C-alpha cells in the first residue's frame, strides 16, 4: 500500500464495520485519555457560508496513546427543501503524519452521538431508573434506544415523535423487542409523566419540551442539531438543574441553550457539575436528584476519531 492508498469507507461499509466494534469501549478509553491529559480536544470551528447558505463545522482531536489525530468536517447546506447535512472523517497518524482512513461519517456520527448519550445515561441515571422517554424517532433516536436498552431495567419505554407517530410493531421489530414495554405516545404531557430518563433526539433548533411539565426529577439528555444557536430545552431552565456535558472546556461555548442562558438568564458555565472525562474517571460527583439533571452532548472530534480508529483496527486485523 502506498502512502496515499488509504481506505475510503462508504456509509454502507461503515454500517457493516460498526457491528464488529464496541463503540462504548472506544469512547470510555478516549475520555479517560482526555482526563489524563493524553488527548487534546480543541473547540469545534464553525465556518459560515456566504449569503446564509449554511455552514460547515470542523471537529478536531488528538489521541496520543492511540497515535491518532484527525478531523471531521460536517457541512450544513441550506436547500429549497430541507437542510442537507453530510460528514466525513479523516484519520491520521501522529507517528508519520500520513493519512490512515477517510470515512463517510454520516452513520458514524449517528452511532457516536447515541453511544455518547448512552455513556452519560450509564454514568448519571439512577440505578433504579425504570421509565425511559424518547422524543424523536428518527435514525438518531432509534440508535439511542439501541445503546441504552441494556443499561437499566426499563419497565416502560415511551416514544414520541413531533411529526408523525411511528409504528410500534416496526419499532419493536427493529429493536428486537417483543415484550410490550415500548409504547407510542402522542401527547408530550403523557410521555413526560413520572419518567426517569428523557432523551431528546430531534433536529429542532428551538425547545421541544417545557421542563415544567416534568412531574419529578429526571435525567434529561440533549443532542440538538448543528444549526446556529440550536437548543432543545428553554435556556432559562438550566438555572434549576444540575448540568453536565460531554466536555466542559468546549461545550458551553457552542451549545445554544448554554450561550443564551449565560447571556440572558444569569446562568454560569462554571456551575457545570462535571463532564465525561471527569465522570469516567470518577472525578465528578454524581447527582443526588434533588432536582432535574441535564446532560448536553455537543459532539466531539475525539469521539469520531476514537470510533474511526476502532474501525481501522478491525480492518487491519481482517487484512492480517
mmCIF file of C-alpha atoms in Angstrom:
data_model
loop_
_atom_site.group_PDB
_atom_site.id
_atom_site.type_symbol
_atom_site.label_atom_id
_atom_site.label_comp_id
_atom_site.label_asym_id
_atom_site.label_seq_id
_atom_site.Cartn_x
_atom_site.Cartn_y
_atom_site.Cartn_z
ATOM 1 C CA UNK A 1 0.000 0.000 0.000
ATOM 2 C CA UNK A 2 1.422 3.361 -0.994
ATOM 3 C CA UNK A 3 1.197 6.286 1.452
ATOM 4 C CA UNK A 4 -1.775 7.753 -0.415
ATOM 5 C CA UNK A 5 -3.704 4.481 -0.865
ATOM 6 C CA UNK A 6 -5.754 4.770 2.279
ATOM 7 C CA UNK A 7 -9.081 3.007 2.887
ATOM 8 C CA UNK A 8 -12.088 5.093 1.842
ATOM 9 C CA UNK A 9 -15.012 3.753 3.840
ATOM 10 C CA UNK A 10 -18.509 4.338 2.484
ATOM 11 C CA UNK A 11 -21.670 4.669 4.547
ATOM 12 C CA UNK A 12 -22.628 1.073 3.676
ATOM 13 C CA UNK A 13 -19.224 -0.237 4.736
ATOM 14 C CA UNK A 14 -19.420 1.793 7.947
ATOM 15 C CA UNK A 15 -22.701 0.080 8.815
ATOM 16 C CA UNK A 16 -21.050 -3.334 8.482
ATOM 17 C CA UNK A 17 -17.918 -2.333 10.392
ATOM 18 C CA UNK A 18 -19.813 -0.860 13.328
ATOM 19 C CA UNK A 19 -21.370 -4.256 14.013
ATOM 20 C CA UNK A 20 -17.900 -5.573 14.819
ATOM 21 C CA UNK A 21 -16.624 -2.937 17.243
ATOM 22 C CA UNK A 22 -17.575 -1.907 20.767
ATOM 23 C CA UNK A 23 -18.284 1.809 20.466
ATOM 24 C CA UNK A 24 -18.787 2.303 24.208
ATOM 25 C CA UNK A 25 -15.360 0.818 24.984
ATOM 26 C CA UNK A 26 -13.734 3.129 22.446
ATOM 27 C CA UNK A 27 -15.443 6.182 23.979
ATOM 28 C CA UNK A 28 -14.562 5.257 27.563
ATOM 29 C CA UNK A 29 -10.943 4.869 26.527
ATOM 30 C CA UNK A 30 -10.675 8.207 24.741
ATOM 31 C CA UNK A 31 -12.423 10.119 27.559
ATOM 32 C CA UNK A 32 -10.003 8.514 30.027
ATOM 33 C CA UNK A 33 -7.089 9.711 27.866
ATOM 34 C CA UNK A 34 -8.625 13.195 27.795
ATOM 35 C CA UNK A 35 -8.944 13.225 31.582
ATOM 36 C CA UNK A 36 -5.272 12.264 31.928
ATOM 37 C CA UNK A 37 -4.069 14.986 29.571
ATOM 38 C CA UNK A 38 -3.034 12.408 26.971
ATOM 39 C CA UNK A 39 -5.553 13.645 24.398
ATOM 40 C CA UNK A 40 -6.442 17.083 23.075
ATOM 41 C CA UNK A 41 -9.937 18.292 22.255
ATOM 42 C CA UNK A 42 -9.950 21.750 20.627
ATOM 43 C CA UNK A 43 -13.157 23.683 20.308
ATOM 44 C CA UNK A 44 -15.114 22.961 17.163
ATOM 45 C CA UNK A 45 -14.754 25.568 14.438
ATOM 46 C CA UNK A 46 -17.854 26.784 12.610
ATOM 47 C CA UNK A 47 -17.347 28.391 9.194
ATOM 48 C CA UNK A 48 -20.348 30.284 7.816
ATOM 49 C CA UNK A 49 -21.089 30.122 4.109
ATOM 50 C CA UNK A 50 -21.862 33.336 2.217
ATOM 51 C CA UNK A 51 -25.430 34.592 1.784
ATOM 52 C CA UNK A 52 -26.751 32.441 4.631
ATOM 53 C CA UNK A 53 -26.294 29.300 2.565
ATOM 54 C CA UNK A 54 -25.341 27.284 5.632
ATOM 55 C CA UNK A 55 -22.108 26.440 7.398
ATOM 56 C CA UNK A 56 -19.637 23.664 7.978
ATOM 57 C CA UNK A 57 -18.396 22.550 11.379
ATOM 58 C CA UNK A 58 -14.891 21.191 11.892
ATOM 59 C CA UNK A 59 -14.379 18.710 14.741
ATOM 60 C CA UNK A 60 -10.729 18.167 15.691
ATOM 61 C CA UNK A 61 -8.990 15.804 18.087
ATOM 62 C CA UNK A 62 -5.686 14.210 19.071
ATOM 63 C CA UNK A 63 -5.356 10.900 20.943
ATOM 64 C CA UNK A 64 -1.648 10.365 21.666
ATOM 65 C CA UNK A 65 -1.821 6.904 23.331
ATOM 66 C CA UNK A 66 -3.518 5.638 20.170
ATOM 67 C CA UNK A 67 -1.122 7.705 17.989
ATOM 68 C CA UNK A 68 -4.025 9.268 16.152
ATOM 69 C CA UNK A 69 -5.159 12.731 15.136
ATOM 70 C CA UNK A 70 -7.960 13.742 12.858
ATOM 71 C CA UNK A 71 -10.832 15.956 11.856
ATOM 72 C CA UNK A 72 -14.454 15.533 10.912
ATOM 73 C CA UNK A 73 -15.940 18.112 8.548
ATOM 74 C CA UNK A 74 -19.723 18.389 8.587
ATOM 75 C CA UNK A 75 -21.452 20.763 6.143
ATOM 76 C CA UNK A 76 -24.943 22.122 6.880
ATOM 77 C CA UNK A 77 -26.197 23.247 3.462
ATOM 78 C CA UNK A 78 -29.385 25.234 3.001
ATOM 79 C CA UNK A 79 -31.561 23.966 0.130
ATOM 80 C CA UNK A 80 -35.044 24.921 -1.106
ATOM 81 C CA UNK A 81 -36.459 21.842 0.648
ATOM 82 C CA UNK A 82 -34.684 20.858 3.856
ATOM 83 C CA UNK A 83 -31.092 21.372 5.010
ATOM 84 C CA UNK A 84 -28.538 18.895 3.682
ATOM 85 C CA UNK A 85 -26.076 17.574 6.275
ATOM 86 C CA UNK A 86 -23.084 15.395 5.409
ATOM 87 C CA UNK A 87 -19.923 14.449 7.286
ATOM 88 C CA UNK A 88 -16.500 12.955 6.523
ATOM 89 C CA UNK A 89 -13.793 11.944 8.990
ATOM 90 C CA UNK A 90 -10.076 11.922 8.167
ATOM 91 C CA UNK A 91 -7.852 9.849 10.481
ATOM 92 C CA UNK A 92 -4.074 10.438 10.522
ATOM 93 C CA UNK A 93 -1.013 9.063 12.308
ATOM 94 C CA UNK A 94 0.891 11.100 14.913
ATOM 95 C CA UNK A 95 3.924 8.902 14.133
ATOM 96 C CA UNK A 96 4.198 9.522 10.405
ATOM 97 C CA UNK A 97 1.819 12.429 9.757
ATOM 98 C CA UNK A 98 0.266 10.340 6.998
ATOM 99 C CA UNK A 99 -3.463 9.790 6.393
ATOM 100 C CA UNK A 100 -4.793 6.412 7.510
ATOM 101 C CA UNK A 101 -8.521 6.410 6.789
ATOM 102 C CA UNK A 102 -11.207 8.528 5.138
ATOM 103 C CA UNK A 103 -14.681 7.637 6.282
ATOM 104 C CA UNK A 104 -18.170 8.743 5.334
ATOM 105 C CA UNK A 105 -19.078 9.806 8.851
ATOM 106 C CA UNK A 106 -22.846 10.127 8.477
ATOM 107 C CA UNK A 107 -23.615 6.813 10.173
ATOM 108 C CA UNK A 108 -20.510 7.053 12.333
ATOM 109 C CA UNK A 109 -21.878 10.353 13.659
ATOM 110 C CA UNK A 110 -25.225 8.736 14.446
ATOM 111 C CA UNK A 111 -23.546 5.930 16.374
ATOM 112 C CA UNK A 112 -21.083 8.093 18.281
ATOM 113 C CA UNK A 113 -23.849 10.545 19.184
ATOM 114 C CA UNK A 114 -26.045 7.752 20.513
ATOM 115 C CA UNK A 115 -23.179 5.999 22.288
ATOM 116 C CA UNK A 116 -22.067 9.242 23.964
ATOM 117 C CA UNK A 117 -25.573 9.784 25.318
ATOM 118 C CA UNK A 118 -25.691 6.153 26.412
ATOM 119 C CA UNK A 119 -22.417 6.573 28.265
ATOM 120 C CA UNK A 120 -23.905 9.583 30.062
ATOM 121 C CA UNK A 121 -27.062 7.638 30.903
ATOM 122 C CA UNK A 122 -24.964 4.801 32.286
ATOM 123 C CA UNK A 123 -22.924 7.204 34.426
ATOM 124 C CA UNK A 124 -25.712 9.561 35.534
ATOM 125 C CA UNK A 125 -29.105 7.844 35.579
ATOM 126 C CA UNK A 126 -30.321 6.468 38.918
ATOM 127 C CA UNK A 127 -29.679 2.757 39.296
ATOM 128 C CA UNK A 128 -33.393 2.312 39.984
ATOM 129 C CA UNK A 129 -34.491 4.149 36.799
ATOM 130 C CA UNK A 130 -37.336 2.221 35.182
ATOM 131 C CA UNK A 131 -39.140 4.607 32.806
ATOM 132 C CA UNK A 132 -37.419 5.888 29.653
ATOM 133 C CA UNK A 133 -38.863 8.517 27.319
ATOM 134 C CA UNK A 134 -37.553 9.283 23.843
ATOM 135 C CA UNK A 135 -38.638 12.327 21.849
ATOM 136 C CA UNK A 136 -37.548 11.931 18.240
ATOM 137 C CA UNK A 137 -37.953 8.618 16.433
ATOM 138 C CA UNK A 138 -35.578 9.093 13.511
ATOM 139 C CA UNK A 139 -32.362 7.177 12.927
ATOM 140 C CA UNK A 140 -30.540 9.024 15.712
ATOM 141 C CA UNK A 141 -33.338 8.407 18.206
ATOM 142 C CA UNK A 142 -33.511 4.693 17.413
ATOM 143 C CA UNK A 143 -29.731 4.423 17.748
ATOM 144 C CA UNK A 144 -30.094 5.981 21.200
ATOM 145 C CA UNK A 145 -32.641 3.334 22.145
ATOM 146 C CA UNK A 146 -30.401 0.509 20.931
ATOM 147 C CA UNK A 147 -27.494 1.768 23.011
ATOM 148 C CA UNK A 148 -29.428 2.313 26.257
ATOM 149 C CA UNK A 149 -31.707 -0.740 26.250
ATOM 150 C CA UNK A 150 -29.380 -2.840 28.380
ATOM 151 C CA UNK A 151 -28.218 -0.074 30.733
ATOM 152 C CA UNK A 152 -31.153 -0.205 33.161
ATOM 153 C CA UNK A 153 -34.084 -2.498 33.901
ATOM 154 C CA UNK A 154 -36.536 -0.426 31.884
ATOM 155 C CA UNK A 155 -40.126 -1.353 32.608
ATOM 156 C CA UNK A 156 -41.627 1.135 30.171
ATOM 157 C CA UNK A 157 -40.121 2.772 27.097
ATOM 158 C CA UNK A 158 -42.090 5.691 25.702
ATOM 159 C CA UNK A 159 -41.560 7.062 22.203
ATOM 160 C CA UNK A 160 -42.993 10.337 20.939
ATOM 161 C CA UNK A 161 -42.412 11.822 17.511
ATOM 162 C CA UNK A 162 -43.012 15.507 16.834
ATOM 163 C CA UNK A 163 -44.008 14.767 13.254
ATOM 164 C CA UNK A 164 -45.859 11.508 12.579
ATOM 165 C CA UNK A 165 -46.423 8.745 15.104
ATOM 166 C CA UNK A 166 -44.113 5.781 14.461
ATOM 167 C CA UNK A 167 -45.436 2.248 14.217
ATOM 168 C CA UNK A 168 -44.913 0.339 17.470
ATOM 169 C CA UNK A 169 -44.694 -3.014 15.694
ATOM 170 C CA UNK A 170 -41.995 -1.734 13.350
ATOM 171 C CA UNK A 171 -40.004 -0.224 16.220
ATOM 172 C CA UNK A 172 -40.205 -3.406 18.273
ATOM 173 C CA UNK A 173 -39.010 -5.414 15.296
ATOM 174 C CA UNK A 174 -36.114 -3.040 14.610
ATOM 175 C CA UNK A 175 -35.033 -3.069 18.252
ATOM 176 C CA UNK A 176 -35.534 -6.800 18.693
ATOM 177 C CA UNK A 177 -38.158 -6.305 21.390
ATOM 178 C CA UNK A 178 -41.358 -8.290 21.822
ATOM 179 C CA UNK A 179 -42.267 -7.800 25.468
ATOM 180 C CA UNK A 180 -44.701 -4.905 25.246
ATOM 181 C CA UNK A 181 -42.522 -2.393 27.102
ATOM 182 C CA UNK A 182 -42.355 0.019 24.178
ATOM 183 C CA UNK A 183 -45.330 2.346 23.825
ATOM 184 C CA UNK A 184 -46.102 5.146 21.374
ATOM 185 C CA UNK A 185 -47.274 8.460 22.847
ATOM 186 C CA UNK A 186 -48.888 11.391 21.069
ATOM 187 C CA UNK A 187 -49.103 13.915 23.919
ATOM 188 C CA UNK A 188 -45.945 15.371 25.443
ATOM 189 C CA UNK A 189 -47.577 15.696 28.863
ATOM 190 C CA UNK A 190 -48.356 11.982 28.976
ATOM 191 C CA UNK A 191 -44.896 10.969 27.768
ATOM 192 C CA UNK A 192 -43.185 13.065 30.453
ATOM 193 C CA UNK A 193 -45.297 11.961 33.426
ATOM 194 C CA UNK A 194 -43.114 10.282 36.077
ATOM 195 C CA UNK A 195 -40.344 9.485 33.601
ATOM 196 C CA UNK A 196 -36.863 8.752 34.955
ATOM 197 C CA UNK A 197 -34.842 9.496 31.813
ATOM 198 C CA UNK A 198 -35.831 11.802 28.958
ATOM 199 C CA UNK A 199 -33.741 11.626 25.788
ATOM 200 C CA UNK A 200 -34.219 14.481 23.331
ATOM 201 C CA UNK A 201 -33.128 13.353 19.879
ATOM 202 C CA UNK A 202 -34.528 15.894 17.453
ATOM 203 C CA UNK A 203 -33.206 18.199 14.784
ATOM 204 C CA UNK A 204 -35.101 21.141 16.232
ATOM 205 C CA UNK A 205 -33.330 24.456 16.699
ATOM 206 C CA UNK A 206 -35.899 25.580 19.300
ATOM 207 C CA UNK A 207 -37.185 23.970 22.542
ATOM 208 C CA UNK A 208 -39.248 20.804 22.099
ATOM 209 C CA UNK A 209 -40.351 20.395 25.734
ATOM 210 C CA UNK A 210 -41.381 22.626 28.596
ATOM 211 C CA UNK A 211 -39.402 21.243 31.513
ATOM 212 C CA UNK A 212 -42.146 22.481 33.869
ATOM 213 C CA UNK A 213 -44.223 19.545 32.599
ATOM 214 C CA UNK A 214 -41.868 17.040 34.218
ATOM 215 C CA UNK A 215 -43.558 15.668 37.310
ATOM 216 C CA UNK A 216 -40.423 14.546 39.182
ATOM 217 C CA UNK A 217 -36.652 14.993 38.941
ATOM 218 C CA UNK A 218 -35.233 13.090 35.997
ATOM 219 C CA UNK A 219 -32.197 12.901 33.731
ATOM 220 C CA UNK A 220 -32.616 14.910 30.518
ATOM 221 C CA UNK A 221 -30.174 14.351 27.661
ATOM 222 C CA UNK A 222 -29.964 16.601 24.625
ATOM 223 C CA UNK A 223 -28.060 16.492 21.339
ATOM 224 C CA UNK A 224 -29.845 19.256 19.383
ATOM 225 C CA UNK A 225 -28.544 19.987 15.865
ATOM 226 C CA UNK A 226 -25.751 21.988 14.277
ATOM 227 C CA UNK A 227 -27.987 24.882 13.232
ATOM 228 C CA UNK A 228 -26.713 28.157 14.754
ATOM 229 C CA UNK A 229 -27.959 28.627 18.333
ATOM 230 C CA UNK A 230 -29.937 25.380 18.340
ATOM 231 C CA UNK A 231 -31.338 24.117 21.650
ATOM 232 C CA UNK A 232 -33.964 21.565 22.715
ATOM 233 C CA UNK A 233 -34.877 22.959 26.145
ATOM 234 C CA UNK A 234 -35.602 26.523 27.329
ATOM 235 C CA UNK A 235 -32.239 28.132 28.202
ATOM 236 C CA UNK A 236 -33.615 29.633 31.429
ATOM 237 C CA UNK A 237 -34.274 26.095 32.713
ATOM 238 C CA UNK A 238 -30.536 25.490 33.241
ATOM 239 C CA UNK A 239 -30.654 27.557 36.430
ATOM 240 C CA UNK A 240 -32.852 24.933 38.088
ATOM 241 C CA UNK A 241 -30.816 21.878 37.021
ATOM 242 C CA UNK A 242 -27.613 20.018 37.801
ATOM 243 C CA UNK A 243 -25.822 20.435 34.471
ATOM 244 C CA UNK A 244 -23.311 18.033 32.929
ATOM 245 C CA UNK A 245 -21.833 17.910 29.424
ATOM 246 C CA UNK A 246 -19.502 15.929 27.209
ATOM 247 C CA UNK A 247 -16.549 18.344 27.669
ATOM 248 C CA UNK A 248 -16.704 21.438 29.836
ATOM 249 C CA UNK A 249 -13.841 23.178 28.009
ATOM 250 C CA UNK A 250 -15.710 23.414 24.707
ATOM 251 C CA UNK A 251 -19.422 22.672 25.084
ATOM 252 C CA UNK A 252 -20.543 25.915 26.826
ATOM 253 C CA UNK A 253 -19.056 27.994 24.021
ATOM 254 C CA UNK A 254 -21.114 26.285 21.308
ATOM 255 C CA UNK A 255 -24.282 24.808 22.852
ATOM 256 C CA UNK A 256 -27.102 27.207 22.020
ATOM 257 C CA UNK A 257 -29.002 26.964 25.304
ATOM 258 C CA UNK A 258 -25.818 27.466 27.334
ATOM 259 C CA UNK A 259 -24.802 30.548 25.376
ATOM 260 C CA UNK A 260 -28.278 32.053 25.742
ATOM 261 C CA UNK A 261 -28.603 31.078 29.406
ATOM 262 C CA UNK A 262 -25.279 32.708 30.241
ATOM 263 C CA UNK A 263 -26.005 35.865 28.248
ATOM 264 C CA UNK A 264 -29.634 36.397 29.203
ATOM 265 C CA UNK A 265 -30.602 34.338 32.255
ATOM 266 C CA UNK A 266 -27.738 34.595 34.734
ATOM 267 C CA UNK A 267 -26.540 31.011 34.372
ATOM 268 C CA UNK A 268 -22.797 30.436 34.738
ATOM 269 C CA UNK A 269 -20.912 27.731 32.882
ATOM 270 C CA UNK A 270 -18.659 27.426 35.933
ATOM 271 C CA UNK A 271 -21.634 25.734 37.600
ATOM 272 C CA UNK A 272 -21.364 22.683 35.324
ATOM 273 C CA UNK A 273 -21.146 19.743 37.718
ATOM 274 C CA UNK A 274 -18.996 17.519 35.537
ATOM 275 C CA UNK A 275 -18.166 16.249 32.070
ATOM 276 C CA UNK A 276 -17.496 12.828 30.598
ATOM 277 C CA UNK A 277 -13.714 12.811 31.222
ATOM 278 C CA UNK A 278 -14.435 13.583 34.880
ATOM 279 C CA UNK A 279 -17.279 11.096 35.114
ATOM 280 C CA UNK A 280 -15.443 8.125 33.575
ATOM 281 C CA UNK A 281 -12.512 8.696 35.958
ATOM 282 C CA UNK A 282 -14.839 9.318 38.944
ATOM 283 C CA UNK A 283 -13.523 12.852 39.396
ATOM 284 C CA UNK A 284 -17.015 14.390 39.250
ATOM 285 C CA UNK A 285 -19.751 13.932 41.816
ATOM 286 C CA UNK A 286 -22.878 12.068 40.759
ATOM 287 C CA UNK A 287 -26.214 13.928 41.041
ATOM 288 C CA UNK A 288 -28.495 13.350 44.023
ATOM 289 C CA UNK A 289 -31.675 14.027 42.036
ATOM 290 C CA UNK A 290 -32.970 16.705 44.335
ATOM 291 C CA UNK A 291 -33.709 18.451 41.034
ATOM 292 C CA UNK A 292 -33.526 17.696 37.304
ATOM 293 C CA UNK A 293 -30.204 16.607 35.830
ATOM 294 C CA UNK A 294 -29.262 17.841 32.373
ATOM 295 C CA UNK A 295 -26.632 16.340 30.087
ATOM 296 C CA UNK A 296 -25.685 18.203 26.921
ATOM 297 C CA UNK A 297 -23.765 16.425 24.198
ATOM 298 C CA UNK A 298 -22.312 18.739 21.589
ATOM 299 C CA UNK A 299 -20.314 16.178 19.636
ATOM 300 C CA UNK A 300 -16.539 15.980 19.843
ATOM 301 C CA UNK A 301 -13.858 15.281 17.291
ATOM 302 C CA UNK A 302 -12.284 12.800 19.693
ATOM 303 C CA UNK A 303 -15.448 10.709 19.624
ATOM 304 C CA UNK A 304 -15.237 10.454 15.847
ATOM 305 C CA UNK A 305 -11.523 9.712 15.974
ATOM 306 C CA UNK A 306 -11.978 7.000 18.606
ATOM 307 C CA UNK A 307 -14.580 5.163 16.556
ATOM 308 C CA UNK A 308 -12.748 5.635 13.254
ATOM 309 C CA UNK A 309 -9.626 4.239 14.935
ATOM 310 C CA UNK A 310 -11.594 1.216 16.168
ATOM 311 C CA UNK A 311 -12.857 0.660 12.614
ATOM 312 C CA UNK A 312 -9.322 0.926 11.216
ATOM 313 C CA UNK A 313 -8.041 -1.529 13.829
ATOM 314 C CA UNK A 314 -10.711 -4.018 12.795
ATOM 315 C CA UNK A 315 -9.896 -3.544 9.095
ATOM 316 C CA UNK A 316 -6.192 -4.127 9.770
ATOM 317 C CA UNK A 317 -6.978 -7.274 11.746
ATOM 318 C CA UNK A 318 -9.051 -8.587 8.851
ATOM 319 C CA UNK A 319 -6.211 -7.899 6.432
ATOM 320 C CA UNK A 320 -3.868 -9.975 8.602
#
